[in-house]
Short mmCIF file of C-alpha atoms and ligand atoms in Angstrom, two decimals:
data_model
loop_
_atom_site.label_atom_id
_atom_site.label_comp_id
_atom_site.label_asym_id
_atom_site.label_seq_id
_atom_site.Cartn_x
_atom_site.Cartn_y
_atom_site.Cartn_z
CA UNK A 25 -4.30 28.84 1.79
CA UNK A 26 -7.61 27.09 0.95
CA UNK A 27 -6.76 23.07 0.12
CA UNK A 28 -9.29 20.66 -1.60
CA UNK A 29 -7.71 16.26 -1.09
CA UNK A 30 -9.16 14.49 -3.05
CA UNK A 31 -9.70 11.18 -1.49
CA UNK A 32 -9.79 9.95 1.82
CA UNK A 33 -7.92 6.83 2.15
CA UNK A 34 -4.71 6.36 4.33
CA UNK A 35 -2.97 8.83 1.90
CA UNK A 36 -5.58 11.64 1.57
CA UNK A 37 -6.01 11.83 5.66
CA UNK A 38 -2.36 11.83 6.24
CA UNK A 39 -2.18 15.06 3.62
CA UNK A 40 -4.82 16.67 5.57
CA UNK A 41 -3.22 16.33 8.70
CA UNK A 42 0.24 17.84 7.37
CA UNK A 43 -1.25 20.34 5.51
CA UNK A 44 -3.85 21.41 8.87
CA UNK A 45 -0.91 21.45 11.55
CA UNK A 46 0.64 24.08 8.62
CA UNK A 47 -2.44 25.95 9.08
CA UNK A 48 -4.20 25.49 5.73
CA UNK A 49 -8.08 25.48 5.22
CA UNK A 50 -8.51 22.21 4.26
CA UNK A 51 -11.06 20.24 2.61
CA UNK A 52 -11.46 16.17 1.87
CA UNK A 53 -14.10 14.91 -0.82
CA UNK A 54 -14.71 11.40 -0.82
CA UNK A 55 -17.57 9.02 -2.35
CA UNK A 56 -17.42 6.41 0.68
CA UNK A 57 -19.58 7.42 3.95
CA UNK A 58 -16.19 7.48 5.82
CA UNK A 59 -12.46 7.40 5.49
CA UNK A 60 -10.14 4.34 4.35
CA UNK A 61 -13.09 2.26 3.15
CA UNK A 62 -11.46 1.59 -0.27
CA UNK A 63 -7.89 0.19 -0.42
CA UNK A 64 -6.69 1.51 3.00
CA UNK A 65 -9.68 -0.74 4.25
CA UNK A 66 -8.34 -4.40 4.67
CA UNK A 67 -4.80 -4.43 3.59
CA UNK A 68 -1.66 -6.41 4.77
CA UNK A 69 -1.19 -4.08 7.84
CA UNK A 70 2.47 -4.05 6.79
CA UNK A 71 4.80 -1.16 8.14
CA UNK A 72 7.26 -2.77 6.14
CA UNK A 73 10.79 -0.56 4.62
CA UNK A 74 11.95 -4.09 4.29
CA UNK A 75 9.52 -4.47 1.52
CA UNK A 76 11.08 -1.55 -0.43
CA UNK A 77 12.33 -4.07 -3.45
CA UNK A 78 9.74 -3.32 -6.03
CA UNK A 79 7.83 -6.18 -7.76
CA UNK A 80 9.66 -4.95 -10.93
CA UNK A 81 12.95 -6.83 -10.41
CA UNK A 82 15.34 -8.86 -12.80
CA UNK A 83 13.36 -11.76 -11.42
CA UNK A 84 10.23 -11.44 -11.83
CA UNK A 85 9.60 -11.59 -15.88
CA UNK A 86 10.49 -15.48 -15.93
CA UNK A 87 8.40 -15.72 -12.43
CA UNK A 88 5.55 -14.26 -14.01
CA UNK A 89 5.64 -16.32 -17.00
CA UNK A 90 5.97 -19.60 -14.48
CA UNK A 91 2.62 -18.51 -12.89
CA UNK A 92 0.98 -17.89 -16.46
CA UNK A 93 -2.60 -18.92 -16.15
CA UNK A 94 -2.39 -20.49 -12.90
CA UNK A 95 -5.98 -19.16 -10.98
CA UNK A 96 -4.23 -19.56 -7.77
CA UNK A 97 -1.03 -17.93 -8.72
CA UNK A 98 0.60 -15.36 -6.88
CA UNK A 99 0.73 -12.93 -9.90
CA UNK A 100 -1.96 -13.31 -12.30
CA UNK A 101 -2.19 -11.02 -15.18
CA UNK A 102 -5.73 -10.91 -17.31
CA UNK A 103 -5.26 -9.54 -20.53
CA UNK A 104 -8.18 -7.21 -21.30
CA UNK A 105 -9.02 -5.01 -24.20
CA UNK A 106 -7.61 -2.27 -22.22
CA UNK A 107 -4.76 0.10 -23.89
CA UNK A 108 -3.84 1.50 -20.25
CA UNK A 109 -3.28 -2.11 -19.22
CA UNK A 110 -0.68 -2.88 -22.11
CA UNK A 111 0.67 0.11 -21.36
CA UNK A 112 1.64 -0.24 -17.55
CA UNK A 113 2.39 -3.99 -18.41
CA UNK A 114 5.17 -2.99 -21.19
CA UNK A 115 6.52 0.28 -18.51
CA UNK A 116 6.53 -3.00 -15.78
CA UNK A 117 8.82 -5.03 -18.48
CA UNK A 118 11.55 -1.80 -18.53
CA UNK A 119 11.40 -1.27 -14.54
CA UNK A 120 12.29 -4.61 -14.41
CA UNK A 121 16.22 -3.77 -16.05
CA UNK A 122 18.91 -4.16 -13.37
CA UNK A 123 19.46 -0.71 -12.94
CA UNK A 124 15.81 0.60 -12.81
CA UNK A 125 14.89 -1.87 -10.33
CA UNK A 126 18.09 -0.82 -8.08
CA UNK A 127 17.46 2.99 -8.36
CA UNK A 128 13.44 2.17 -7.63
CA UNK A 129 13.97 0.13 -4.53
CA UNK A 130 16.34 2.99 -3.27
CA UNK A 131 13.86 5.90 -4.16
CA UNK A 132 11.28 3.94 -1.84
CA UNK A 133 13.64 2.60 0.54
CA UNK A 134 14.75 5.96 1.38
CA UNK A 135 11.14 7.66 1.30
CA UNK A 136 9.82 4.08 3.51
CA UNK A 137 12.53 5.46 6.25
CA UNK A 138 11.23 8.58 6.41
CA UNK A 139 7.61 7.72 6.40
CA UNK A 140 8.31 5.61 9.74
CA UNK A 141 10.17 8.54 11.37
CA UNK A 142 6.80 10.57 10.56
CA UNK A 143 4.66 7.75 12.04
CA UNK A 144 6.38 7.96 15.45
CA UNK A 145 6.48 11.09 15.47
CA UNK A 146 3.13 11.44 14.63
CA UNK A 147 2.12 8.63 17.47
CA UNK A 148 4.07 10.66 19.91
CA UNK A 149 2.45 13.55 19.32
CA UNK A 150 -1.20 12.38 19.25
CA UNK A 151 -0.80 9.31 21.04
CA UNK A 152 -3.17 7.59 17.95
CA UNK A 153 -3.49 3.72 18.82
CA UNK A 154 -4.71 1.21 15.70
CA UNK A 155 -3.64 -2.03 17.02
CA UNK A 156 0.22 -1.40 16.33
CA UNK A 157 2.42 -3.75 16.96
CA UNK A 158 6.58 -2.64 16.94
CA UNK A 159 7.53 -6.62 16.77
CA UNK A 160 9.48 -6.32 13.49
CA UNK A 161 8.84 -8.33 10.02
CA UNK A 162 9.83 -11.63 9.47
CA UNK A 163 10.78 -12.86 6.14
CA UNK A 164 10.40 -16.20 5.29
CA UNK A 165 11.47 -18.66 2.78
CA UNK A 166 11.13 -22.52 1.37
CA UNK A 167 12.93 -22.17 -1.46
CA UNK A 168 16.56 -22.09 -1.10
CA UNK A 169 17.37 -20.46 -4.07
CA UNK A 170 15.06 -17.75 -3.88
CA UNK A 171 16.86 -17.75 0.11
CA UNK A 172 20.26 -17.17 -1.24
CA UNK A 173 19.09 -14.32 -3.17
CA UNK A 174 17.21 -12.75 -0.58
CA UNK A 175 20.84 -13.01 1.42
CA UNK A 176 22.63 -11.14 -1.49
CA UNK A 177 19.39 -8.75 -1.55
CA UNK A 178 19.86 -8.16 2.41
CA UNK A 179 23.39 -6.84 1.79
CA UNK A 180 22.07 -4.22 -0.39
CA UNK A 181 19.89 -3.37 1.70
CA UNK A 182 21.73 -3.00 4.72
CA UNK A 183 23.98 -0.92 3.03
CA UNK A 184 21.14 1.69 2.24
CA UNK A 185 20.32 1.93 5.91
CA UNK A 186 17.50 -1.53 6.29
CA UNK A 187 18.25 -3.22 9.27
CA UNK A 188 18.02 -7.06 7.77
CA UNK A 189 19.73 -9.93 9.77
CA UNK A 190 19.55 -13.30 8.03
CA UNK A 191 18.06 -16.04 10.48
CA UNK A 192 17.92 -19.92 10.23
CA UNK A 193 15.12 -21.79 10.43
CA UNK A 194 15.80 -22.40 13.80
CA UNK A 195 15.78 -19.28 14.52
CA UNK A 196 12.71 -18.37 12.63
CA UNK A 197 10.36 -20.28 14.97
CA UNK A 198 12.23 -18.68 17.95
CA UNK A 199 11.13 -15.34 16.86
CA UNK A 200 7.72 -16.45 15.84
CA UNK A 201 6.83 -19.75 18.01
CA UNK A 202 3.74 -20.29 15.93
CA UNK A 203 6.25 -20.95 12.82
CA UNK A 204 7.24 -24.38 14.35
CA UNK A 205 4.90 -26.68 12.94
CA UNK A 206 6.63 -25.28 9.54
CA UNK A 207 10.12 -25.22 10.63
CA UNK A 208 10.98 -28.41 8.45
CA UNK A 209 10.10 -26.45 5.42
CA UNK A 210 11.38 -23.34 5.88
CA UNK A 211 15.14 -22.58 4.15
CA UNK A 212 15.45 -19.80 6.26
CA UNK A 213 14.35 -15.90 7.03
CA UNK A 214 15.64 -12.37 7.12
CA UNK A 215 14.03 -10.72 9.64
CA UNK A 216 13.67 -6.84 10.05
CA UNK A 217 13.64 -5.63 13.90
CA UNK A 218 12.63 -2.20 12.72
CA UNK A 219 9.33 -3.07 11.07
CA UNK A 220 5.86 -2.44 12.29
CA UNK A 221 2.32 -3.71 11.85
CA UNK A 222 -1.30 -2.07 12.70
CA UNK A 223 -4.76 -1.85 11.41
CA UNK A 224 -4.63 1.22 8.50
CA UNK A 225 -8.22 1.62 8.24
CA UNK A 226 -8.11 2.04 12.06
CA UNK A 227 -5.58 4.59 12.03
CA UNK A 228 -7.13 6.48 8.62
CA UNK A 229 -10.45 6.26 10.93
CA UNK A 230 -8.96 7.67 13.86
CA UNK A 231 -6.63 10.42 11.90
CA UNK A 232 -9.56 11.54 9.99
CA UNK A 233 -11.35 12.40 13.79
CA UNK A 234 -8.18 14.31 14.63
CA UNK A 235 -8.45 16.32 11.52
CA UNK A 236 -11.93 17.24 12.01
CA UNK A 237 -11.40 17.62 15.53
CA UNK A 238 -8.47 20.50 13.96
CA UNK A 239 -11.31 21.66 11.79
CA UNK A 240 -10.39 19.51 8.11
CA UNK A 241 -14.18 19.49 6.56
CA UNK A 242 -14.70 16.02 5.24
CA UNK A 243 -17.58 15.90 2.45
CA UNK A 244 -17.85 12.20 2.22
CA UNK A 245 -20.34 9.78 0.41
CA UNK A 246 -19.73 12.97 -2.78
CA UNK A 247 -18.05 11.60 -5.88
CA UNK A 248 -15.84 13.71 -7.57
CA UNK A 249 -16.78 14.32 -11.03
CA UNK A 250 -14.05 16.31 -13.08
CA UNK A 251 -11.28 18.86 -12.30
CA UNK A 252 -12.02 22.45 -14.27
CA UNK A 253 -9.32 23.65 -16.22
CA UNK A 254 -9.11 27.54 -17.08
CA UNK A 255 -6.12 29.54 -18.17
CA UNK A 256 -3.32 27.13 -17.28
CA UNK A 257 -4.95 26.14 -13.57
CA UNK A 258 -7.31 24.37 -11.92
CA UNK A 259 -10.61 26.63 -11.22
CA UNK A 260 -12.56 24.11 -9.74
CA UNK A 261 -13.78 20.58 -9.02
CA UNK A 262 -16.95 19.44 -9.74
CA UNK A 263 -18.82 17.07 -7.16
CA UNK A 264 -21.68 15.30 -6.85
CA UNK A 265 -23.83 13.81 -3.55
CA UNK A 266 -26.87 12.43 -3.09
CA UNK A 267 -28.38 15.31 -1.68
CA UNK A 268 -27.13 18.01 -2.92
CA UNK A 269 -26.50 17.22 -6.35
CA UNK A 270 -23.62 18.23 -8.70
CA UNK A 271 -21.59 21.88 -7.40
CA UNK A 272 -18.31 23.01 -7.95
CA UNK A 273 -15.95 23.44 -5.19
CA UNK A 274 -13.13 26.49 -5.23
CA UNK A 275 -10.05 26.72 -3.60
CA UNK A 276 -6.58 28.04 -3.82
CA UNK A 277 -4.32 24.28 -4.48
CA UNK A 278 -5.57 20.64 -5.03
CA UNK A 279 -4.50 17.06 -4.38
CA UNK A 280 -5.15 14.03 -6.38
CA UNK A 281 -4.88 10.98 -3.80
CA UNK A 282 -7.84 9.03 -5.43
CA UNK A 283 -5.43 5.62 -5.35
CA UNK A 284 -6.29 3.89 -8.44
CA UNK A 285 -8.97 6.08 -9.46
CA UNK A 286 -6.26 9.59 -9.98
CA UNK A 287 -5.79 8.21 -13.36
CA UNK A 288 -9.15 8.31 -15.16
CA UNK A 289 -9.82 11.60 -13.29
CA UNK A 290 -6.53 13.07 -14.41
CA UNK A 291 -6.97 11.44 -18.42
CA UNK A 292 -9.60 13.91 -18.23
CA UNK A 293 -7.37 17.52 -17.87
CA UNK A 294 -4.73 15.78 -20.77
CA UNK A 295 -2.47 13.92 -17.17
CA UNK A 296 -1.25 11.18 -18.50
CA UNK A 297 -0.25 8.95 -15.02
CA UNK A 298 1.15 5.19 -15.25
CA UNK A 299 -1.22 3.92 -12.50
CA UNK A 300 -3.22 0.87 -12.78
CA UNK A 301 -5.55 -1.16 -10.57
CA UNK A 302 -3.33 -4.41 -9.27
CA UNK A 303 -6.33 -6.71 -7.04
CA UNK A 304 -4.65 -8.27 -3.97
CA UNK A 305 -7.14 -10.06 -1.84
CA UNK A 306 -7.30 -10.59 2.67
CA UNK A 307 -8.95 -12.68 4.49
CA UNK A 308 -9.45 -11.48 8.44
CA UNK A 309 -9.73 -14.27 10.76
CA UNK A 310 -10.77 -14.19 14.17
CA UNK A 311 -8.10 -15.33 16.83
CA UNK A 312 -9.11 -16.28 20.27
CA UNK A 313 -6.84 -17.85 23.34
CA UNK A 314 -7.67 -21.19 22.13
CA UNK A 315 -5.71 -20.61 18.61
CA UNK A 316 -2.02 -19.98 17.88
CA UNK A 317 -1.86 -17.46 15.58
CA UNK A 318 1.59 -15.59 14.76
CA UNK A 319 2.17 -12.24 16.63
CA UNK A 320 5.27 -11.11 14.67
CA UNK A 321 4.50 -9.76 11.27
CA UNK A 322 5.36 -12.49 8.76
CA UNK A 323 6.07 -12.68 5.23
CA UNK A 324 5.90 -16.17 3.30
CA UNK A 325 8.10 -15.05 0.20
CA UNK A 326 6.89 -18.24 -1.85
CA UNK A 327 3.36 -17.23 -1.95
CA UNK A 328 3.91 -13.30 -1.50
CA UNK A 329 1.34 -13.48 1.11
CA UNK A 330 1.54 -11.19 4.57
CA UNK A 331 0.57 -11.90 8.23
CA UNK A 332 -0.18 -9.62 10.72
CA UNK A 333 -1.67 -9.86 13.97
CA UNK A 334 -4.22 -6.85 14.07
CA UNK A 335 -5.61 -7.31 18.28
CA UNK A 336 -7.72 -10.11 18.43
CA UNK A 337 -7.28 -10.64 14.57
CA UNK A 338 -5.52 -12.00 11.77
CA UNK A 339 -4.92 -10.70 8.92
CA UNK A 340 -3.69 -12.47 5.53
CA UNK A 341 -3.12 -10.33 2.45
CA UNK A 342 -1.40 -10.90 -0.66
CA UNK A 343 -1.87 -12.40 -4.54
CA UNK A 344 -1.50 -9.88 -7.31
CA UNK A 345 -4.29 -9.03 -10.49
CA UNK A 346 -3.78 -7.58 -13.43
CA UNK A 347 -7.32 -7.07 -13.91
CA UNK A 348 -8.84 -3.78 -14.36
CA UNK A 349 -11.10 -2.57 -11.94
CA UNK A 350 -13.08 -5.08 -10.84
CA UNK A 351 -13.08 -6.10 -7.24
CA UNK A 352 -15.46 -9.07 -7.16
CA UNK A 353 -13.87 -11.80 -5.15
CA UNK A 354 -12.61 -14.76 -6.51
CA UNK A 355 -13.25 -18.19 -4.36
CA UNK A 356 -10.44 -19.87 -6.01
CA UNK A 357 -7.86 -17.48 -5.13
CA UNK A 358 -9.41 -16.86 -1.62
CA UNK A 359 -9.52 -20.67 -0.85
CA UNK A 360 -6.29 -20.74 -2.02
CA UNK A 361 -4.97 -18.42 0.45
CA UNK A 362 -6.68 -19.86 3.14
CA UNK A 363 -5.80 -23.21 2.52
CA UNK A 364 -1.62 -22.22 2.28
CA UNK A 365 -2.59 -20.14 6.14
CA UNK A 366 -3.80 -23.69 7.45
CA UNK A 367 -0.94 -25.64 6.07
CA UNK A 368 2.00 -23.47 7.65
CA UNK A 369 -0.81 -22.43 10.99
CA UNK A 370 -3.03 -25.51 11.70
CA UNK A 371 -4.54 -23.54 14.66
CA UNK A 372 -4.35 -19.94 13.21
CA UNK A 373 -7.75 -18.90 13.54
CA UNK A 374 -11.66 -19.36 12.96
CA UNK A 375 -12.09 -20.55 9.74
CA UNK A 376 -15.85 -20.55 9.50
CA UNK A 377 -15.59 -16.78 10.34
CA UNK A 378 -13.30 -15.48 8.08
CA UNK A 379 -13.57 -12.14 6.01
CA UNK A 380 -12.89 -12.18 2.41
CA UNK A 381 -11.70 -8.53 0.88
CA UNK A 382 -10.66 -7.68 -2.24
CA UNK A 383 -8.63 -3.90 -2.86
CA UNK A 384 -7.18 -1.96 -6.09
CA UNK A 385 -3.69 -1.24 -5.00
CA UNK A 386 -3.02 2.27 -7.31
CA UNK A 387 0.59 0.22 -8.70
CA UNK A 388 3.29 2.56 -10.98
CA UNK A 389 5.45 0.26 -13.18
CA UNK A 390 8.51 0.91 -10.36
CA UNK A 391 5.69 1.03 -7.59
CA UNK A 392 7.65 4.57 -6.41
CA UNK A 393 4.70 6.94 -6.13
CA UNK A 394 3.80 10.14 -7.54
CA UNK A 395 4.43 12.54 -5.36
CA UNK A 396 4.34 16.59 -6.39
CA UNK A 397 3.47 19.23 -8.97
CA UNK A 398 1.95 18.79 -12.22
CA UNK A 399 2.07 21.06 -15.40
CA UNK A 400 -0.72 22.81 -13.47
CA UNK A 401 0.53 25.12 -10.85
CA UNK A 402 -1.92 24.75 -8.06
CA UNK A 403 -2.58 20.58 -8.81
CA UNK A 404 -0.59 18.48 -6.97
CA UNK A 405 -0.63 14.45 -6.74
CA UNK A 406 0.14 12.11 -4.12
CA UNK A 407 -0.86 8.50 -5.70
CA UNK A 408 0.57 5.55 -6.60
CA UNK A 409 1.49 3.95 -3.42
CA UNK A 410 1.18 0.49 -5.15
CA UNK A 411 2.17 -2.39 -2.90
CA UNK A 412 3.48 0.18 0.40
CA UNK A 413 0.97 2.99 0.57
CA UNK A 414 0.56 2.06 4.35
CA UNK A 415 4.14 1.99 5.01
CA UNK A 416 4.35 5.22 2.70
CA UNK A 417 1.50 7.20 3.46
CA UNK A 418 2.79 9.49 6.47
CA UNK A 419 5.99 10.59 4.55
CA UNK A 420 3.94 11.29 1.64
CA UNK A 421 1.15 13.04 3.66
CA UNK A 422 4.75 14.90 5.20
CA UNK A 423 6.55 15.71 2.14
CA UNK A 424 3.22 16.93 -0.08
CA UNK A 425 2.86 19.61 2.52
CA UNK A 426 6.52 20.82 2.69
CA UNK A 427 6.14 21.36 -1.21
CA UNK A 428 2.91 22.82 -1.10
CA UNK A 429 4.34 25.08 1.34
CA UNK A 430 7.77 25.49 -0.71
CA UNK A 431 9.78 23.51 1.58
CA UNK A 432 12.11 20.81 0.44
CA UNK A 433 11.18 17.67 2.07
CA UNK A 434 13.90 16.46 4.11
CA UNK A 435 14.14 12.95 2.12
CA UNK A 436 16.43 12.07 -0.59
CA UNK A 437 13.54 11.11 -3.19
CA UNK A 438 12.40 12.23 -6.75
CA UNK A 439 9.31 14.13 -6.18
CA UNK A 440 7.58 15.29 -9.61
C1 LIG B 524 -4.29 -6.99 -0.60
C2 LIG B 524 -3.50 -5.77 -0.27
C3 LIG B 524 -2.53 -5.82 0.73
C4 LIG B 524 -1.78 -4.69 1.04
N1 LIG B 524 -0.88 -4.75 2.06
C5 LIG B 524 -0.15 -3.65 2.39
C6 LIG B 524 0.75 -3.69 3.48
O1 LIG B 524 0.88 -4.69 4.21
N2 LIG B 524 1.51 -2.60 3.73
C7 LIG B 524 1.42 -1.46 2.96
O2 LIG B 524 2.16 -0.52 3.21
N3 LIG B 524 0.52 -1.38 1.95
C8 LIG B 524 -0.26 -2.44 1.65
N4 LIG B 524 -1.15 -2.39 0.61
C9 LIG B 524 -1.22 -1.16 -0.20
C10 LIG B 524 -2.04 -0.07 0.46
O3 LIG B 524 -3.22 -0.61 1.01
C11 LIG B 524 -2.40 1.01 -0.57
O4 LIG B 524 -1.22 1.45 -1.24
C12 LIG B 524 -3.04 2.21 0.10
O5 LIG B 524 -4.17 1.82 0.83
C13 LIG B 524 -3.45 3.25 -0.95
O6 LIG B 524 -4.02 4.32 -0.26
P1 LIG B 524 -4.71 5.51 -1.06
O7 LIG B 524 -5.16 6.48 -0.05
O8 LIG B 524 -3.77 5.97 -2.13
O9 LIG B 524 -5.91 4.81 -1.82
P2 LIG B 524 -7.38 4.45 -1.26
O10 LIG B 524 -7.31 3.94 0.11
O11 LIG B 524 -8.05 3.63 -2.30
O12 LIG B 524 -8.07 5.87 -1.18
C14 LIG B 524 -8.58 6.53 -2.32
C15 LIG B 524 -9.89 7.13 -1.91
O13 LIG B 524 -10.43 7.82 -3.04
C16 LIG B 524 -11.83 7.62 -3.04
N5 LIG B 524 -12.30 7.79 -4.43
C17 LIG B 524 -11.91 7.14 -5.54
N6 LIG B 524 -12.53 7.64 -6.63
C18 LIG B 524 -13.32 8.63 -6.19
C19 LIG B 524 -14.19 9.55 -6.83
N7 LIG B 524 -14.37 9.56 -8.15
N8 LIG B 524 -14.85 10.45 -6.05
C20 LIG B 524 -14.68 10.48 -4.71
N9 LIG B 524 -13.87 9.65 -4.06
C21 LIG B 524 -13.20 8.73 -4.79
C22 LIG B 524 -12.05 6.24 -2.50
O14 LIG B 524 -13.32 6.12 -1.92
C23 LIG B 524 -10.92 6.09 -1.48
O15 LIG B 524 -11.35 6.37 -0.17
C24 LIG B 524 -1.95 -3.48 0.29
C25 LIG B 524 -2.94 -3.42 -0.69
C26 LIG B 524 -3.73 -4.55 -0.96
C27 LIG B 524 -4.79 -4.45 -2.01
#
């Protein structure tokens, strides 16, 4: 069977791979000059099922409202004159109901377990390196409420199969030293043994060269223009590089894994999808043997903001924009960011050499991707991945070709 991905972030690769060790013809299309240079480019390097509670929670409504036109907040919503963007932001109000929120963080805890199985299998089998790190995830808090409901949360958790064990302080700076000249703020931590961190645009980089190597064709710096609709399927999508011009590629099954750009492309054949653009920001800092930078992946839970130690790097990630499209970076947040890294790690890194990034994580209301068929019988999507499309992407890339191939996936999640 002859495949056409569209997209070749973290998401797109990991399809082709699947979908080549089944023995499919497969093609990527992408506009960058390479793979994972959009959102899989700089993110939190996060392999975190811990993470599986989705921003939609009872919580987070009167959180939200808190951080109202704050520039430095952790959530920051823009209203714009944008119908898609009242939309998602009204579909984000309903996830948030106990029971949606409960039955989302189980449909991505269980398809987060999965996806890790796939990576180590997938490590084992190829023996792919991208500055991984197995050290686990470290949750921490300074707010004692929001503590005590992380414990309660925890329970839950464990009881879907998350290893969580709730630490003290104390204990927080014994698993990551670096924490101790925050210790006296912290409340405490749930740490996650299980957890993982490594560079994704490193391993999206390095997959993409095993695909090729398998004979994937990658037709990179060509946009894709519009999917071709003709009695009830997809006959084609049109592309366009800057050589070649606009031509229409043929084949036999397509996948939509264009992050937050699958939803203009699919407005176009009459696919409605709830994804919108949510801007998170990093800021990579480099770490040498004079600095004391944290080597356990960390979480600071007041600020949503990520840590993970990529080689001799550093990588902060976090902040969430409701803003459309745009990707510009803002100094305020970034400073921000910086500024909260230096107060909890006075020696973390070099400052004068850090690199800002800004990325469109493709966010669903529930932030459980879209994963499947559509009304068309030979389209199929794989988008969405919101805050976890790292953590996500090899189960997706997994389960996407099992269905394509009419297998059931062997995860208990709702595919489309
Ligand atoms: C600040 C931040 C921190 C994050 N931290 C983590 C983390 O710690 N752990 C985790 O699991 N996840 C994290 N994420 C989320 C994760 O990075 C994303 O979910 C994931 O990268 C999405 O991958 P994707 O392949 O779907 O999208 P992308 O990587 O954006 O890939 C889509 C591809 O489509 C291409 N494309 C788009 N439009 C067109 C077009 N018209 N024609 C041709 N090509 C096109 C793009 O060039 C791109 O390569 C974070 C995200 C951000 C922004």
């Amino acid at each position: 069977m002859k495949v056409i991905i569209l997209g070749a972030g973290v998401v797109g690769v990991t399809s082709a791979w699947y979908l080549r060790r089944a023995g499919h013809e497969v093609t990527v299309v992408d506009r960058q000059p390479g793979p994972g240079l959009e959102t899989s480019f700089a993110n939190g390097g996060q392999i975190s099922v811990s993470h599986a509670e989705p921003w939609a929670n009872p919580a987070a409504p009167l959180q939200t409202l808190k951080w109202l036109g704050r520039q430095d907040a952790p959530l920051l919503y823009r209203p714009r004159a944008d119908f898609n963007q009242w939309l998602w932001g009204a579909r984000f109000l309903f996830e948030c109901l106990p029971h949606r929120a409960r039955d989302n963080a189980r449909q991505i805890l269980s398809l987060a377990l999965y996806s890790v199985a796939e990576l180590k299998a997938l490590r084992r089998e190829t023996g792919i390196a991208y500055d991984e790190l197995a050290r686990g995830i470290l949750s921490f808090y300074t707010d004692q409420r929001e503590f005590e409901r992380a414990i309660t949360l925890a329970d839950s958790m464990r009881a879907w199969g998350c290893v969580r064990e709730v630490r003290t302080a104390q204990e927080c700076a014994v698993i990551e030293p670096a924490l101790r000249h925050a210790q006296s703020r912290l409340a405490g931590g749930v740490f996650a043994p299980d957890d993982e961190s490594g560079d994704a645009h490193v391993f999206t980089q390095q997959l993409a060269a095993l695909c090729e190597k398998r004979g994937v064709i990658f037709r990179f710096s060509h946009t894709v223009r519009r999917l071709h609709e003709a009695g009830g399927s997809i006959a084609g999508v049109e592309i366009a590089g800057p050589q070649t011009g606009a031509e229409t590629l043929h084949a036999d099954r397509y996948i939509v894994a264009l992050g937050s750009y699958s939803a203009p492309l699919l407005r176009g054949i009459g696919i409605p999808i709830p994804v919108y653009p949510v801007k998170g920001y990093s800021v990579t800092l480099p770490v040498g043997p004079q600095h004391d930078a944290p080597s356990v992946s960390l979480t600071d839970e007041a600020r949503k903001l990520v840590f993970s130690r990529l080689g001799s790097r550093l990588r902060i990630a976090g902040t969430a924009e409701l803003a459309g499209y745009d990707v510009e970076i803002n100094r305020i947040r970034c400073e921000a960011l910086l500024r909260r890294v230096f107060e909890l790690f006075p020696d973390a890194g070099d400052r004068g050499r850090a690199e800002l990034w800004a990325g469109l994580r493709p966010a669903t209301p529930g932030n459980v991707p879209l994963i499947g068929g559509t009304r068309y019988p030979n389209l199929f999507l794989n988008t969405g991945h919101g805050t976890l499309g790292w953590t996500l992407a090899c189960g997706s890339g997994r389960a996407i070709s099992d269905i394509m191939n009419g297998i059931r996936p062997e995860v208990d999640f709702r595919f489309l």
